[in-house]
XYZ file of C-alpha atoms in Angstrom:
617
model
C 164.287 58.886 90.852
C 161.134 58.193 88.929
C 157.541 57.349 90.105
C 156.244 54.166 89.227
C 153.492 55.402 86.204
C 151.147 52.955 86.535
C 150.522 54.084 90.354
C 147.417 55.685 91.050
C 148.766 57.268 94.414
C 151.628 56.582 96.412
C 152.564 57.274 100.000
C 152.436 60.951 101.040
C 151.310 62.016 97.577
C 148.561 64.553 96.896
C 144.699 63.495 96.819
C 143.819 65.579 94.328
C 140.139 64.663 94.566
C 140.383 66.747 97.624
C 142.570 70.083 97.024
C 140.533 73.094 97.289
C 140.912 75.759 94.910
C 139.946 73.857 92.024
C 136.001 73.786 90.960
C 133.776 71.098 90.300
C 134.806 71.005 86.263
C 138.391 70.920 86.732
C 137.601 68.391 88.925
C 135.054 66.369 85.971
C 137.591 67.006 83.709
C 140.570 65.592 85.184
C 138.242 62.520 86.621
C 137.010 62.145 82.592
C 140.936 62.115 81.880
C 141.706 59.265 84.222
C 138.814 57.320 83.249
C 140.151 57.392 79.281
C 143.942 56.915 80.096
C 145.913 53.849 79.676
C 148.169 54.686 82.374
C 145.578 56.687 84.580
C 148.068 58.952 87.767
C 147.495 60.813 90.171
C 149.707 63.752 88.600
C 147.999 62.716 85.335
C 144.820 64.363 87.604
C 146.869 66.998 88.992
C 147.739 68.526 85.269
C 144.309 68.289 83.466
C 142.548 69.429 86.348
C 145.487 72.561 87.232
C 145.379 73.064 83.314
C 141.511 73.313 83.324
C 141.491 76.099 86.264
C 144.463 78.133 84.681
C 142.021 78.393 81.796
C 139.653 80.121 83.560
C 142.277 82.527 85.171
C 142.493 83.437 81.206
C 145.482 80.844 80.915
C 145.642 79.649 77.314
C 147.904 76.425 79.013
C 149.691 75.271 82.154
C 153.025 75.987 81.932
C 155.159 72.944 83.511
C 158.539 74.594 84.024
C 157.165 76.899 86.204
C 154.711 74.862 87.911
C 156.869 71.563 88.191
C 158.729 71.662 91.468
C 156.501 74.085 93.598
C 154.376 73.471 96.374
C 150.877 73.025 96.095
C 149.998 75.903 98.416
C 152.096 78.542 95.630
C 149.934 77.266 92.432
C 146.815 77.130 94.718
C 146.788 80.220 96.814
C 143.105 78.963 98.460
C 145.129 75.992 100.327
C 146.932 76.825 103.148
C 150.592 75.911 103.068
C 151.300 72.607 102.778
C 154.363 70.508 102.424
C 152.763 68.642 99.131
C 154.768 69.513 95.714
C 154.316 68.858 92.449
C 156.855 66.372 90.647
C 159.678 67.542 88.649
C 159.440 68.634 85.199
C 160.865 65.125 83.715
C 158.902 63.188 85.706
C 155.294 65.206 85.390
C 156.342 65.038 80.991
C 156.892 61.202 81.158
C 153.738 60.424 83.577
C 151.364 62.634 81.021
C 153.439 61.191 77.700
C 152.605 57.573 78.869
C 149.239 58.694 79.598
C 147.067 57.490 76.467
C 145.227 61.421 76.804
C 148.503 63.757 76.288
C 149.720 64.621 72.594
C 151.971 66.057 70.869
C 151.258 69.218 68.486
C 149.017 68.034 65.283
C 147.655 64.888 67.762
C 144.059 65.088 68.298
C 143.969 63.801 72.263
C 142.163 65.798 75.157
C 145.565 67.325 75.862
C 148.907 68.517 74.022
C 152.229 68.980 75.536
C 154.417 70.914 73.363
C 157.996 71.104 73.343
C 157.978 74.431 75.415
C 156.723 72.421 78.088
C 153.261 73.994 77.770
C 149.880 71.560 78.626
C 147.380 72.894 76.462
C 143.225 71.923 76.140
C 143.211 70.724 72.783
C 140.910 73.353 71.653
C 142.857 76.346 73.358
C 145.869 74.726 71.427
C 144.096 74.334 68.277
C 142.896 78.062 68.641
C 146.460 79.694 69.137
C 147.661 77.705 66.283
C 144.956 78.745 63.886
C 145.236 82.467 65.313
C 149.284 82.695 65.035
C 148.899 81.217 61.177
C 146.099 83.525 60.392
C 148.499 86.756 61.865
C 151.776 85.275 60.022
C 149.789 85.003 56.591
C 148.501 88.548 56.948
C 151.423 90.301 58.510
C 153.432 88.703 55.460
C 150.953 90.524 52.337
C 151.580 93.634 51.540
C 149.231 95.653 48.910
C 150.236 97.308 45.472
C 149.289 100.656 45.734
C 150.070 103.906 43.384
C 153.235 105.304 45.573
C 152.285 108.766 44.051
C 148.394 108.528 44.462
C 148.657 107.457 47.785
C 151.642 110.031 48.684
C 148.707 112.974 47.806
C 146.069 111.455 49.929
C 147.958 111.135 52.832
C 149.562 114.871 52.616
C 146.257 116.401 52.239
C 144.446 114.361 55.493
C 147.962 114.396 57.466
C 149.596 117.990 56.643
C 151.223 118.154 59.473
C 154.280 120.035 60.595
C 157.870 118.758 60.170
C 159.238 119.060 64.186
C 157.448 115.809 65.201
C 156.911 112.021 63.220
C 153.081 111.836 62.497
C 152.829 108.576 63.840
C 148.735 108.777 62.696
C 149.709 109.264 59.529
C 152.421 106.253 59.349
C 149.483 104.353 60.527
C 147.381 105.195 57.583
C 150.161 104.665 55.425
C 150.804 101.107 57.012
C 146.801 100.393 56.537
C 146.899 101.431 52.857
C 149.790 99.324 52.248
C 149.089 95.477 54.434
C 146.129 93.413 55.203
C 147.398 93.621 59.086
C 147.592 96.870 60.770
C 147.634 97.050 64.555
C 146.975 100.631 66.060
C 148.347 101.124 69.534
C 148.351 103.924 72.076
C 147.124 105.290 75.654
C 144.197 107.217 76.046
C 144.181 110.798 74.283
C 146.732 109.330 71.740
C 143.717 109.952 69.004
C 143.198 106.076 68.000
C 139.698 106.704 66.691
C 141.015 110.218 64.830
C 143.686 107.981 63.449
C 140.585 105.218 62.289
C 138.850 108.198 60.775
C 141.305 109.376 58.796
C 143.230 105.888 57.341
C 139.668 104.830 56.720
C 138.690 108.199 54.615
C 142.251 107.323 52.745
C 141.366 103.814 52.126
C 138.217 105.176 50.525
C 139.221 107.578 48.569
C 142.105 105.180 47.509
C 139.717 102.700 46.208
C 138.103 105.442 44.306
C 134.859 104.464 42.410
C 134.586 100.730 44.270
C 133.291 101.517 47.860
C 134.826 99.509 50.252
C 132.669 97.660 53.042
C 133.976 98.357 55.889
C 132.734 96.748 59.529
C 133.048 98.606 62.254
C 132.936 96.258 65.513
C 134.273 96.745 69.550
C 133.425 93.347 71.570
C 130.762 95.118 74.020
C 128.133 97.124 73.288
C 129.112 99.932 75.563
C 132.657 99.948 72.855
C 130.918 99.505 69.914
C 128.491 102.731 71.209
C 131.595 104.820 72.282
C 133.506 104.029 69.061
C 130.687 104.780 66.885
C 129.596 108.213 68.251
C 133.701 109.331 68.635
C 133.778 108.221 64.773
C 130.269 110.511 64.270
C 131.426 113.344 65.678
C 135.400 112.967 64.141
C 133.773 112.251 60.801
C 133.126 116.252 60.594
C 136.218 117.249 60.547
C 137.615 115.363 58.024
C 139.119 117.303 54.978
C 136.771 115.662 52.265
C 134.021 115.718 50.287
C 130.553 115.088 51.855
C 130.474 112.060 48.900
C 133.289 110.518 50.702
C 132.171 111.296 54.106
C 129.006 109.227 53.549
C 130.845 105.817 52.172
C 132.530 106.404 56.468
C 130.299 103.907 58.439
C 128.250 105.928 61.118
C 127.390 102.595 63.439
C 129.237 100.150 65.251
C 128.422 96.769 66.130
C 129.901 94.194 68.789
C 132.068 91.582 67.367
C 129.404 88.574 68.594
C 126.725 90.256 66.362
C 129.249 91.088 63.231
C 130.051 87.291 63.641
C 126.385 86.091 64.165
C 126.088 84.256 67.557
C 124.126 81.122 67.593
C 122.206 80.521 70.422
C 123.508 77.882 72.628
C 126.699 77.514 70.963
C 130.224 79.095 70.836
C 130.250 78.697 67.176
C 129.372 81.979 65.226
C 127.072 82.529 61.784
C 130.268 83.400 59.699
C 133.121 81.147 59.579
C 135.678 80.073 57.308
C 132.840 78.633 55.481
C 130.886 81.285 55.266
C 133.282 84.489 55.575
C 132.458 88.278 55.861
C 131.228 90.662 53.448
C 133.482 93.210 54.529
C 136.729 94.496 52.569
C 138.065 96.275 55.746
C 137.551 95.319 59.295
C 138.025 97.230 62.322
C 138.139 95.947 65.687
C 138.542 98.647 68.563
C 139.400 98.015 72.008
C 141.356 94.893 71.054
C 142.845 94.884 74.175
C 139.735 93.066 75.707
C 138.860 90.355 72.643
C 139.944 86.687 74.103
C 142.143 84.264 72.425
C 138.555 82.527 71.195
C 137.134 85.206 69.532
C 140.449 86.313 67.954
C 140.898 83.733 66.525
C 136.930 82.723 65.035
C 137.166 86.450 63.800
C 140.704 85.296 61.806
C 138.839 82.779 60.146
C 135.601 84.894 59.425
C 137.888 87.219 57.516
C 138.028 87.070 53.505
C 141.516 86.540 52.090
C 141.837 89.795 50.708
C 140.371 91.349 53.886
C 141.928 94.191 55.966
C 141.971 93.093 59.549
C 143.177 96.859 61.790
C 143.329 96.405 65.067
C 142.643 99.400 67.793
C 143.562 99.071 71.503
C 145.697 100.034 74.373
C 148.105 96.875 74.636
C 149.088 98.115 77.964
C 145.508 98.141 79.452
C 144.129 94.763 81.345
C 143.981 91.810 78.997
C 140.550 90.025 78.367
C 138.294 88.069 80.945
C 138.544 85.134 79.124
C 141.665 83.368 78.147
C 145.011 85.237 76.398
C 146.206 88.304 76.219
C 146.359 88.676 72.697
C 146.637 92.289 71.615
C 149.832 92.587 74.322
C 151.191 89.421 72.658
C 150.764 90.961 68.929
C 152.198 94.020 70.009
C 155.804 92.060 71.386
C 154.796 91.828 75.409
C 156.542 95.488 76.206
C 159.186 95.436 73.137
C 160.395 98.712 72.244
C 159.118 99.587 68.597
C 161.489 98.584 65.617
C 160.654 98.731 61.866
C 162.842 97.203 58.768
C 164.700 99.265 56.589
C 162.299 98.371 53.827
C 159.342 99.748 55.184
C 161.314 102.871 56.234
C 161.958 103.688 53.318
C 158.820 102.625 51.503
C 157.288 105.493 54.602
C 159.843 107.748 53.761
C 158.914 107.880 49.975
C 154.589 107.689 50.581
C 154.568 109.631 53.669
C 157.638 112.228 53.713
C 158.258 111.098 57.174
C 161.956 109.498 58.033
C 161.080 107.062 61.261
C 164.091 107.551 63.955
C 167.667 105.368 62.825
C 167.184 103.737 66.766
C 164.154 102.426 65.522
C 165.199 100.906 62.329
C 166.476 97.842 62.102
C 168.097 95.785 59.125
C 166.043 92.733 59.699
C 162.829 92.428 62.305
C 159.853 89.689 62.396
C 157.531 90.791 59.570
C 154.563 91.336 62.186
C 156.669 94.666 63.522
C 155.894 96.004 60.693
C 151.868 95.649 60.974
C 152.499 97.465 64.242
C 152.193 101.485 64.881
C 152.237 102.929 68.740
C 150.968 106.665 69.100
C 152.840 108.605 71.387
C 151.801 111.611 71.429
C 149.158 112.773 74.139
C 146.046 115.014 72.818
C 143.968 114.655 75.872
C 146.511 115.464 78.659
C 149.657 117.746 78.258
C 153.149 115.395 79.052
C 153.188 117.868 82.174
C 149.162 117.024 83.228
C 149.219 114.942 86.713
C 146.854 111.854 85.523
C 148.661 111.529 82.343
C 152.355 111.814 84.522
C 150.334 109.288 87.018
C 149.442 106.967 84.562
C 152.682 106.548 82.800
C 154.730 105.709 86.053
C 151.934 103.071 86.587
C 152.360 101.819 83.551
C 156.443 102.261 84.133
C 155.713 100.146 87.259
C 158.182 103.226 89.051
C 156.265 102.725 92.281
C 158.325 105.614 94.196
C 157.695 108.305 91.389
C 153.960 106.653 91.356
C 153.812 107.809 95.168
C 155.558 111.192 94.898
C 152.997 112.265 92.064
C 150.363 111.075 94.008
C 151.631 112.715 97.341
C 152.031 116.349 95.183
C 148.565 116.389 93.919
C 146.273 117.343 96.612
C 142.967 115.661 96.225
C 143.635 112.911 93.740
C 144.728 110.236 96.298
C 143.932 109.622 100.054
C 144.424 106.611 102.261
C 142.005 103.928 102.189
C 139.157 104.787 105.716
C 138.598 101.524 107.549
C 135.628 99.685 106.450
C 133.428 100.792 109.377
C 133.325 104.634 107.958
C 133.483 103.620 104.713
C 129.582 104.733 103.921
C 130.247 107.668 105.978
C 133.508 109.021 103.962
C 131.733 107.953 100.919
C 128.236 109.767 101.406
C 129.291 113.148 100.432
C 130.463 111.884 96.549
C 127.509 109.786 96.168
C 125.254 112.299 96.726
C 126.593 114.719 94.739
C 127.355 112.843 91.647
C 124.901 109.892 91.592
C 122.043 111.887 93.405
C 120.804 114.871 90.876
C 121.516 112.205 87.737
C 118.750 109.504 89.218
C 116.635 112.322 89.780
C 115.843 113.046 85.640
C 113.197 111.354 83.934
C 114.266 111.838 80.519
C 116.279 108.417 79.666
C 118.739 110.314 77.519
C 119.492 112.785 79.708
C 119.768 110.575 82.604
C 122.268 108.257 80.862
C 124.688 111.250 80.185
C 124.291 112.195 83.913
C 125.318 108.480 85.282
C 128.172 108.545 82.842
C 129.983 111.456 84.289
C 131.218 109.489 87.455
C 131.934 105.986 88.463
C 133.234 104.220 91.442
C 135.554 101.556 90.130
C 136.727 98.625 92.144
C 139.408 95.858 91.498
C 137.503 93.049 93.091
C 133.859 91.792 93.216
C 133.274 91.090 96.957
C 134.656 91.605 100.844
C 134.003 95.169 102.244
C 135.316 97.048 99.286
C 133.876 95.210 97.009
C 131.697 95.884 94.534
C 128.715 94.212 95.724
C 128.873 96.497 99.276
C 129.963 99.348 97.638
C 126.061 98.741 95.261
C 124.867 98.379 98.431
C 126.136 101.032 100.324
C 124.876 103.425 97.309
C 121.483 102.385 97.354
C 121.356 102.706 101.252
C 122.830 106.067 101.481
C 120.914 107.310 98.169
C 117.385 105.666 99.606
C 118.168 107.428 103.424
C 118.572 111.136 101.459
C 115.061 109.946 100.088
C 116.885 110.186 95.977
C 115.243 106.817 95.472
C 112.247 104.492 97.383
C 113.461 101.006 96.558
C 110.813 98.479 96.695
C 112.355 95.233 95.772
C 115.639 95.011 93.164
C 113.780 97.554 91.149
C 113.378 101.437 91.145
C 113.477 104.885 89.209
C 116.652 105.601 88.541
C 118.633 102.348 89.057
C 121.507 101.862 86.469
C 122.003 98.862 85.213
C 124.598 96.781 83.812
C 124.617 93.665 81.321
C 126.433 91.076 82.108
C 125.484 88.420 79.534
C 124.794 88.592 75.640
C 121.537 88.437 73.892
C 121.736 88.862 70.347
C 117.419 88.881 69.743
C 117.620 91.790 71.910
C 120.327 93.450 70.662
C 121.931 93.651 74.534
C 125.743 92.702 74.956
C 127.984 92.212 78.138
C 129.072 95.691 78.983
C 125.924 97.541 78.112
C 125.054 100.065 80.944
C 121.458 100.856 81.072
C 118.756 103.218 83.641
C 115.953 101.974 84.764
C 113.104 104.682 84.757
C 109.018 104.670 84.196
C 107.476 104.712 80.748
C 103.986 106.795 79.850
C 102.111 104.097 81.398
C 104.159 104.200 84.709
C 106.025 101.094 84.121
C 109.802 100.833 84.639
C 111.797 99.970 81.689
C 115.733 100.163 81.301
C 116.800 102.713 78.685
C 119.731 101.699 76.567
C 121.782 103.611 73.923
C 122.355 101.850 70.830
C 125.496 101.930 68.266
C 123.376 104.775 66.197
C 122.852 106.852 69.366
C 119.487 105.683 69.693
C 117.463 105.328 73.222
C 115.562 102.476 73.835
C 113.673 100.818 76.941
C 113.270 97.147 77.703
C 110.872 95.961 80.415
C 112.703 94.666 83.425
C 111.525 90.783 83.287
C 113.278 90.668 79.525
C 116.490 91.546 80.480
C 119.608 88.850 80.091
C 121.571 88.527 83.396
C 122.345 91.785 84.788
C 123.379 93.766 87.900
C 123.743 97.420 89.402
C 126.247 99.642 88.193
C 126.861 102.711 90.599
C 129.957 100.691 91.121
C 131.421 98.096 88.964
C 135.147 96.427 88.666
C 137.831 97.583 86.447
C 137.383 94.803 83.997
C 133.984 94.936 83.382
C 134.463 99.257 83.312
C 136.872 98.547 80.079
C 135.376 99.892 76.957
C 133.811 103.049 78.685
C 134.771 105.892 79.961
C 133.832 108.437 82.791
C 134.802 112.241 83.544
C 135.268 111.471 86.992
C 135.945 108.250 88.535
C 137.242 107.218 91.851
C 139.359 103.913 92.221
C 139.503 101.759 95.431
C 141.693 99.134 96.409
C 140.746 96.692 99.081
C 142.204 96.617 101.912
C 144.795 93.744 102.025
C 147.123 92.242 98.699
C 145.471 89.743 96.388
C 146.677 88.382 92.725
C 144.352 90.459 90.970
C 146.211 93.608 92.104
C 148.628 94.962 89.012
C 149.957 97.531 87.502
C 147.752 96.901 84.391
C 144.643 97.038 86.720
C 145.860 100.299 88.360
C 146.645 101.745 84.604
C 143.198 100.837 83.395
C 141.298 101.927 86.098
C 142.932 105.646 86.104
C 142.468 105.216 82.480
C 138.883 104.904 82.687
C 138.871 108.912 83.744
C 138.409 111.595 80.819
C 139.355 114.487 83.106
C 139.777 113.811 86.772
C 140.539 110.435 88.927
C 140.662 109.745 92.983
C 142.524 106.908 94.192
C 141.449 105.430 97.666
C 144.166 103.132 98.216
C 146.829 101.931 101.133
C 149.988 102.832 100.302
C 151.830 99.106 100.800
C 148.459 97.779 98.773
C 148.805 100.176 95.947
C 152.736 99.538 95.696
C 152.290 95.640 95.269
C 150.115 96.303 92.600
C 152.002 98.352 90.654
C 155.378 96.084 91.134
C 153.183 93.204 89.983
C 152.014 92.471 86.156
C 150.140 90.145 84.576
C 151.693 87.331 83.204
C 149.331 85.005 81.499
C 150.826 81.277 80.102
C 151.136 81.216 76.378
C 152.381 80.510 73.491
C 150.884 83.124 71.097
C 153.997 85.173 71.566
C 156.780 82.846 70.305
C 154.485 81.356 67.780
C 154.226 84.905 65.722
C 157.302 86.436 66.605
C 160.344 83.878 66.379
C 160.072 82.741 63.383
């Protein structure tokens, strides 16, 4: 049975004007769509308005075969169950086709249905399509090099003994030979050692042409970890102090490599215009959106390296795509051809495993390298056991290691006692850090610990949990608040401005100047302190606590991780991972047990077609 297209509603069909759950420009949007179609409908409304708000859930499209079918109440978790559905696939496809506003791929309407059944924006659709050519082209070059040459190089910066593959070394070898690389790996894997080192080989390859290398992250707070890890690892390389100093000693973010324009999502350096830089190297991939990806793709030079750094199991980005997980095969065990087996075999020494050779594999598998081996943690340490299962989704062994280890996990309190249980740490961790006046000293301090939270609001939230620091800290007399402002308040930025050199992610302290006035006191990608009055700062907020997305890019010695106290979407195994992650040496989970197994059987699955586009073909 088929609906009549040219109705705008029909008896007992949804009034979409009205659903909750969807904001005020889904709701433009899909008005703007029925104004310009031929054959306006109410499920015409329905998908532009449902593809609109799975873009902002970082969505890169609506997927129809899932969605078609379903009641409203299980796209929309804010309604409350209703008998409503959405129409069936065939009919939703034929409503939108007849439409006047729905294309097909190449078409330049508002929307594009593909023949996945996927509902794109035109402009997310036009991104992934630009972003899976870009990857295809680059994963396909390979680069000439002097097998011999290159063979010495690597021996010398990767000796190395023979019981275990050198996986860092394989990845400097895959570098030196493609314009793709993508570096993979937990935390403690040595991602930035591996950086280090390929990059010192890529120099020394080139020999008397210095390469230009960028060095970006996409916040600040990434771009300032990466930098002073590559400082400090730049020591002990095994090279001359000539080729030492042609290693870049700064970091930027990627919105300042690219050169944001105020006011605009379009960058400085385009396709048009493209970077100076021979190699490229983005860490914490993980977090850069489909967007971004994608404008950096068409920033790059031809004969550009592009290497890619990031943990593709930690939370994808805010904004829309999970695009280093995609890249990386969406949880794929690691395979390599037989051709660049061998070509390892003969530059490297190293044989790669016969289970992970294959005769023929997608030519991106090739541009991929995953670091196994743990630095940080022994296999036997608890967090590193803890994180794995997490990451394994093994709930059960996720409890049992939890159970065995004493201190690292205890039962969420109720919300009433929450300040109470919670006084003791925040005294002793925040308290004698918001005490210094020296800005560089204090910013260490506030670094060592964190309280990390999955969502933003409700009582374990973290706006209360702010709150409930500043009370308890102000009661114990650490601080005297008068207003938002005081000595010692750290600060986080949550919104870019290039003309101040401040980025989303930045984490700042506010304390007085020589004339008594408070600035916040920022580190910089060269390790440099500086202070900002408090009226100049971009948007911002407090950052005793913050969530486990915006805590991505930094890390902590100590951090403790609460849960709220009843299920929600946001809850997965990728948040879990991260936020135990986040922890250099020691973690503390406040979680209920029936909360913290949900998450962990749950992952995030964002709609897209970045994955087929780059690997089946």
């Amino acid at each position: 049975m088929k609906r009549e297209l040219n109705a705008a509603s029909e008896p007992g069909a949804l009034a979409p004007a009205n659903i909750a759950g969807f904001s005020e420009l889904d709701r433009q949007f899909a008005q703007l769509l029925q104004t310009l179609a031929t054959t306006p409908h109410s499920d015409l409304f329905l998908a532009a308005a449902l593809t609109s708000h799975r873009r902002a859930e970082g969505h890169t499209c609506l997927d129809l075969a899932t969605t078609a079918g379903c009641f409203l109440h299980e796209e929309l978790p804010e309604v409350e169950e209703s008998a409503a559905r959405f129409p069936s696939l065939d009919v939703w496809e034929e409503i939108l086709r007849q439409s006047g506003v729905v294309g097909r791929p190449g078409d330049f309407s508002p929307l594009i249905l593909d023949d996945a059944h996927r509902l794109y924006l035109h402009r997310y659709w036009h991104y992934e399509q630009r972003l899976a050519g870009s990857i295809r082209n680059r994963a396909q070059e390979t680069i000439l090099c002097d097998p011999t040459k290159l063979r010495a190089i690597l021996d010398r910066l990767f000796p190395g003994g023979t019981d275990s593959i050198d996986w860092q070394k394989i990845a400097a070898f895959t570098a030196a030979t493609r314009r793709l690389t993508l570096i993979t790996g937990g935390p403690g894997t040595g991602k930035t050692r591996t950086v280090v080192w390929l990059l010192a080989a890529l120099q020394e390859q080139s020999e008397d042409l210095p390469l230009r290398i960028a060095l970006c992250a996409p916040t600040g707070k990434a771009a300032a970890r990466i930098a002073e890890s590559i400082r400090k690892a730049k020591t002990e390389l095994p090279c001359s102090d000539a080729l030492k100093s042609r290693l870049p000693d700064e970091a930027t973010t990627l919105h300042r490599l690219l050169g944001s324009i105020a006011n605009s999502a379009r960058f400085r350096h385009d396709a048009a215009n493209p970077l100076a830089a021979d190699v490229v190297v983005v860490d914490e991939a993980s977090m850069v959106d489909l967007a971004l990806m994608a404008k950096l793709l068409d920033a790059l030079r031809p004969e550009a390296r592009l290497i890619l750094v990031g943990d593709k199991d930690q939370l994808a980005s805010v904004e829309a795509g999970n695009v280093l997980g995609e890249l990386c095969g969406a949880g794929a065990e690691r395979q390599h051809s037989v051709a660049f087996a061998e070509q390892a075999r003969r530059m490297t020494g190293i044989q790669i495993p016969n289970e992970q050779i294959q005769p023929t594999v997608p030519v991106l598998a090739d541009c991929i390298v995953e670091l196994r081996k743990n630095w940080r943690f022994g296999s036997a340490d608890g967090l590193s056991q803890l994180s794995r299962a997490v990451n394994a989704g093994e709930s059960a062994e996720v409890m049992q290691l939890l159970r065995g280890a004493g201190s690292l996990w205890r039962p969420l309190p109720p919300a009433r006692r929450l300040e109470s249980e919670l006084r003791d740490p925040i005294l002793a961790e925040f308290g004698p850090a918001i005490r210094g006046r020296d800005p560089a000293t204090a910013l260490v301090a506030l670094n060592r610990f964190r309280i990390l939270s999955a969502v933003r609001r409700g009582p374990f939230g973290v706006e209360q949990l702010n709150a409930l620091c500043e009370r308890t800290l102000e009661r114990e007399g650490f601080i005297q608040r008068n207003g938002p402002w005081y000595p010692g308040r750290p600060v986080l930025i949550t919104r870019n401005d290039p003309e101040l050199r401040l980025f989303n992610g930045d984490i700042g302290v506010a304390l007085p100047d020589a004339s008594g006035s408070l600035r916040v006191y920022f580190t910089d990608s060269a390790g440099e302190i500086r202070g900002i009055p408090t009226a100049r700062l971009p948007d911002h907020e407090t950052a005793f606590a913050m969530t486990v997305h915006k805590s991505q890019g930094s890390e902590f010695d100590r951090v403790l991780l609460m849960l709220p106290d009843r299920d929600n979407p946001l809850l997965t195994r990728e948040l879990i991972y991260t936020g135990l992650t986040r922890a250099r040496s020691s973690v503390e989970l406040w979680a209920n047990e029936p909360i913290l197994t949900a998450a962990i059987q749950r992952r995030v699955e964002r709609a897209s077609g970045l994955h087929d586009a780059v690997w089946n073909t």
